[in-house]
Tab-separated table of C-alpha atoms in Angstrom:
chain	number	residue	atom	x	y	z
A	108	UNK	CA	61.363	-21.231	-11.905
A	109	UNK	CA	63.383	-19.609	-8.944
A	110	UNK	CA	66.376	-21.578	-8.067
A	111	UNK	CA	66.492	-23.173	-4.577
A	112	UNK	CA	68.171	-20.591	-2.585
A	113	UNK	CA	64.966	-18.229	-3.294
A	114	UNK	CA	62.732	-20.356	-1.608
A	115	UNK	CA	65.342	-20.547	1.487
A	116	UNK	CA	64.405	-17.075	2.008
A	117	UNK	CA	62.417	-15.230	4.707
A	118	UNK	CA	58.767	-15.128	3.368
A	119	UNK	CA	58.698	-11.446	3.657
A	120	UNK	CA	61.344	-11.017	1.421
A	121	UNK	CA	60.486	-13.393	-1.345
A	122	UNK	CA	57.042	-11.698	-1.148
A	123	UNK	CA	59.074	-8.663	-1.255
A	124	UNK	CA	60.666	-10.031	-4.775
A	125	UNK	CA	57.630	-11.068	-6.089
A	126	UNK	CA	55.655	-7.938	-5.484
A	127	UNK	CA	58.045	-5.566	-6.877
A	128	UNK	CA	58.980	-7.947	-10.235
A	129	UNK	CA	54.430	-8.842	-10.759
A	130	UNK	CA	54.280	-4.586	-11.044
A	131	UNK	CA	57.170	-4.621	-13.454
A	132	UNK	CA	55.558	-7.315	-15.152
A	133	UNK	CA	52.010	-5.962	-14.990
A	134	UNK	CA	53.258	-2.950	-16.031
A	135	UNK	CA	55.628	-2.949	-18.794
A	136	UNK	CA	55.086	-6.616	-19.837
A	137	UNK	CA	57.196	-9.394	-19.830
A	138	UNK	CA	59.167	-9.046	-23.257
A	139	UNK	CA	59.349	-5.085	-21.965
A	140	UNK	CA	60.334	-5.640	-18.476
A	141	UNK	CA	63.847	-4.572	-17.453
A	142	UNK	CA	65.340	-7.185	-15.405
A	143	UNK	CA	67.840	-4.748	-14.720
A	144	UNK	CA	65.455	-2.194	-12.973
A	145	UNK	CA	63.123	-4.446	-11.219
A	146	UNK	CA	66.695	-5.630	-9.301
A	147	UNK	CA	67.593	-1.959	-8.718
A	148	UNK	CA	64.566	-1.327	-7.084
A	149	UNK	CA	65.262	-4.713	-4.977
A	150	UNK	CA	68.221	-3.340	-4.183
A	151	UNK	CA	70.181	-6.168	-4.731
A	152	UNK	CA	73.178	-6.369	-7.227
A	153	UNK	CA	72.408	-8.480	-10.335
A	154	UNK	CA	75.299	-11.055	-8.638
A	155	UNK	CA	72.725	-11.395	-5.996
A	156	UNK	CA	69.772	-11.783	-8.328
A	157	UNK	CA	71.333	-14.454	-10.260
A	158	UNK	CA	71.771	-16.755	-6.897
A	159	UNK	CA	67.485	-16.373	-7.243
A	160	UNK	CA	67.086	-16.663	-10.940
A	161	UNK	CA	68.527	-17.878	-13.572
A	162	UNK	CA	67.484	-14.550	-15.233
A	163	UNK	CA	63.794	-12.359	-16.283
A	164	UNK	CA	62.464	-15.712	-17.594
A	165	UNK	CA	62.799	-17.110	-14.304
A	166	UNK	CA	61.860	-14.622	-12.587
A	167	UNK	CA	58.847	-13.994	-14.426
A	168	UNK	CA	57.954	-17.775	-14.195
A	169	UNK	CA	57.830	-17.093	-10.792
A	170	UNK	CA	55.951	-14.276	-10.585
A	171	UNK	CA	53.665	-16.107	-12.990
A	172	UNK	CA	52.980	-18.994	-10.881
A	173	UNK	CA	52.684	-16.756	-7.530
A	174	UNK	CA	50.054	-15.043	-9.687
A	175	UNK	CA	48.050	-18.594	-10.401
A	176	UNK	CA	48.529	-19.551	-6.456
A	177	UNK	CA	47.092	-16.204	-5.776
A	178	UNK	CA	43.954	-16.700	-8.178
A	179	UNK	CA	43.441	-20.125	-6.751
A	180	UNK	CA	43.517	-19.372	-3.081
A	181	UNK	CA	40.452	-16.271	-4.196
A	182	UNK	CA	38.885	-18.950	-5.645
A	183	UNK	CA	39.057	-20.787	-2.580
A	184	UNK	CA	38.835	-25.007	-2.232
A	185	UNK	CA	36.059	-26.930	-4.040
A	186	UNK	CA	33.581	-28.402	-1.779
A	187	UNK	CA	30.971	-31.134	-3.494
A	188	UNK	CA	27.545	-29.394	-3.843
A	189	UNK	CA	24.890	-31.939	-2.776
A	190	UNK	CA	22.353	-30.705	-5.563
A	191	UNK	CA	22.741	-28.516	-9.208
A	192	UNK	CA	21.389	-26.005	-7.862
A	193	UNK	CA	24.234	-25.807	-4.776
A	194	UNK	CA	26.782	-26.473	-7.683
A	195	UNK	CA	25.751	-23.623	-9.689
A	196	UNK	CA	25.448	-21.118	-6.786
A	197	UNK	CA	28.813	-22.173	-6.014
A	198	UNK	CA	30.326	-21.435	-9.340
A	199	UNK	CA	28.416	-18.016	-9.057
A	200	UNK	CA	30.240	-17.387	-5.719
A	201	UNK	CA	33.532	-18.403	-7.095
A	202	UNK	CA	32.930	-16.290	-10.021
A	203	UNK	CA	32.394	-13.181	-8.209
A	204	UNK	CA	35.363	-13.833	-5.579
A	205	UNK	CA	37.901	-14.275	-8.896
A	206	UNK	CA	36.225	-10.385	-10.082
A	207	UNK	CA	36.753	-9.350	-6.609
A	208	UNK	CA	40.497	-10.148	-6.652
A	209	UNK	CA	40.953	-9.296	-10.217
A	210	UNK	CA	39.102	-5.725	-8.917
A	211	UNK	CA	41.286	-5.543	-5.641
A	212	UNK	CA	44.665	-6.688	-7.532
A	213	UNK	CA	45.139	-5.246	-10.445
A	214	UNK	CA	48.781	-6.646	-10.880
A	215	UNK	CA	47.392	-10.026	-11.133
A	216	UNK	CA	44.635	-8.945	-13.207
A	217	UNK	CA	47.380	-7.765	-15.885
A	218	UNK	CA	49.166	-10.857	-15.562
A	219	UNK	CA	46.176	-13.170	-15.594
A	220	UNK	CA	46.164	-14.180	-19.628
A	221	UNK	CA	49.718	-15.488	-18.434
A	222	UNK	CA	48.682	-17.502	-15.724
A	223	UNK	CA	45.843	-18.998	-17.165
A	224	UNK	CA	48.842	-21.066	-18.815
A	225	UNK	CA	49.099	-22.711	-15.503
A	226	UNK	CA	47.449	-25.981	-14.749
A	227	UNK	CA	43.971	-25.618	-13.962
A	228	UNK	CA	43.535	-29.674	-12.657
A	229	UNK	CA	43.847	-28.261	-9.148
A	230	UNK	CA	40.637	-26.465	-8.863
A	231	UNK	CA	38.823	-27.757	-12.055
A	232	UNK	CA	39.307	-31.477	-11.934
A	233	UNK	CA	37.056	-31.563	-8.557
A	234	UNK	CA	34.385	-29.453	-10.081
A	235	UNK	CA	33.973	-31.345	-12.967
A	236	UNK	CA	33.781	-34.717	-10.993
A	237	UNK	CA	31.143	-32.939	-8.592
A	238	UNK	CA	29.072	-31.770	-11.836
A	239	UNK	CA	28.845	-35.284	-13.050
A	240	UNK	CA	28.304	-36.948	-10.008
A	241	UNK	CA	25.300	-34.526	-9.722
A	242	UNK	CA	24.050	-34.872	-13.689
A	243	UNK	CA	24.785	-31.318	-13.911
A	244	UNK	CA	28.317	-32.195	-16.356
A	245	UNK	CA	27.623	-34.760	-18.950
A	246	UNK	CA	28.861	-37.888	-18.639
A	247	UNK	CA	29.187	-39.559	-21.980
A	248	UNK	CA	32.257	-37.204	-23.334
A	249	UNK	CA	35.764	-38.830	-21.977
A	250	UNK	CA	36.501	-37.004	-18.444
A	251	UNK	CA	39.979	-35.326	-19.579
A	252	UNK	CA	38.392	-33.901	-22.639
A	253	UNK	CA	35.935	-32.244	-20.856
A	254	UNK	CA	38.547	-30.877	-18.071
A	255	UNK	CA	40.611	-29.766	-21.421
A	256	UNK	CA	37.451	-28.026	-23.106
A	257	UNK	CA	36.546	-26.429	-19.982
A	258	UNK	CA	40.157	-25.384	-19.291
A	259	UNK	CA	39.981	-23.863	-22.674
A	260	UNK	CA	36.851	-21.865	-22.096
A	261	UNK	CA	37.938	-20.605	-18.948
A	262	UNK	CA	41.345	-19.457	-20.405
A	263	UNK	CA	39.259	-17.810	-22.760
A	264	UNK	CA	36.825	-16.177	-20.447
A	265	UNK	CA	39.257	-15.048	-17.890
A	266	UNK	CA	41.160	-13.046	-20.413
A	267	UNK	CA	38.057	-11.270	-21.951
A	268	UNK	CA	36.866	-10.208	-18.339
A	269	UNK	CA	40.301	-8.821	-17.527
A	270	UNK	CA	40.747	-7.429	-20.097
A	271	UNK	CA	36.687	-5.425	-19.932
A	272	UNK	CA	37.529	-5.339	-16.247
A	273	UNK	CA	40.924	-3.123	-17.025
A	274	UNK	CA	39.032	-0.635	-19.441
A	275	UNK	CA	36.774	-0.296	-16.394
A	276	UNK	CA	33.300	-1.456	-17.958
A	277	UNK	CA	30.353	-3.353	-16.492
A	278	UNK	CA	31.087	-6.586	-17.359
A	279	UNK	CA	27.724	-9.512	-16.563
A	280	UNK	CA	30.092	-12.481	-16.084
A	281	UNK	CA	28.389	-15.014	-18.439
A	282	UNK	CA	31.031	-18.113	-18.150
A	283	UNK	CA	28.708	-20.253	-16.764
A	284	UNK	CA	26.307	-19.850	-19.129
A	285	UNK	CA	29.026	-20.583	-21.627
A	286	UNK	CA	30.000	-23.631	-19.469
A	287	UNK	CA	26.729	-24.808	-19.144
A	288	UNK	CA	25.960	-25.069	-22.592
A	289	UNK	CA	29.462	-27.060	-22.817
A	290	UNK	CA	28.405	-29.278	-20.093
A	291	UNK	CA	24.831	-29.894	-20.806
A	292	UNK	CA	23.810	-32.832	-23.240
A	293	UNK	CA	22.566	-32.241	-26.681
A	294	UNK	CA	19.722	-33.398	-25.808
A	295	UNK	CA	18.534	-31.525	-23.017
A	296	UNK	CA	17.136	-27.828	-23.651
């Protein structure tokens, strides 16, 4: 993560960092990324860098979890649907605001399998409580493995619509479908 003295700059110029090291990133890769370059484009001397980041790592760490606050603010805040049917128009909204940014930001679309890494409590944890509240998430599997299992279909989804959203196809977003049938109980059709 970036070392104190990052944060202790001006907001335009840590955005400044950030932008120019998440197109590095996006495009060449992290383990390809030239830590080198992306401070020569800064135009900072590597001295200078290092009082940021304890090197690429770092760096990338931070572009990483820019990235996730990025994805997370498109997703927007959580707000309790009052029936299923409010709950799953509200994942479809969500859904299609994530496609937008992955559409508008490419950058963050390349870097999104990374950042999927990130902890997805923030946004997820309320959703799930909301679903069961409602009957829409079931109730009798233990509330952290269901948070874990949906992380874990989410991580999974995210990266195959990037990556169909990068080769530029039509892509039907069909997570919730997927989630529903995770959610839903066995014995309900």
């Amino acid at each position: 993560m970036p070392l104190p003295r990052f944060y202790r700059l001006p907001v335009d110029r840590r955005e400044s960092i950030l932008r120019v090291a998440r197109a590095h990133f996006a495009r060449d890769g992290a383990d390809r990324a030239s830590y080198n370059k992306i401070i020569a484009e800064l135009g900072i001397s590597k001295t200078s860098a290092y009082q940021y980041f304890d090197g690429k790592e770092d760096l990338f760490a931070g572009v990483i979890e820019d990235v996730h606050t990025r994805i997370l603010q498109a997703l927007g805040d959580w707000r309790n649907a009052s029936s299923a049917e409010q709950f799953w128009e509200q994942l479809r909204q969500a859904s299609e605001r994530l496609v937008a940014h992955g559409l508008a930001h490419p950058e963050d679309l390349a870097l999104l399998d990374a950042s999927t890494a990130q902890d997805p409590a923030p946004w997820l944890a309320p959703v799930i409580d909301n679903g069961r509240a409602l009957g829409v998430i079931r109730a009798d599997v233990d509330r952290e493995l269901m948070l874990a299992a949906t992380a874990a279909v989410l991580r999974a989804a995210d990266v195959w619509l990037a990556m169909r959203l990068r080769e530029g196809a039509a892509v039907r977003d069909v997570t919730w479908s997927l989630l529903e049938g995770l959610w839903r109980k066995p014995d309900e059709s």
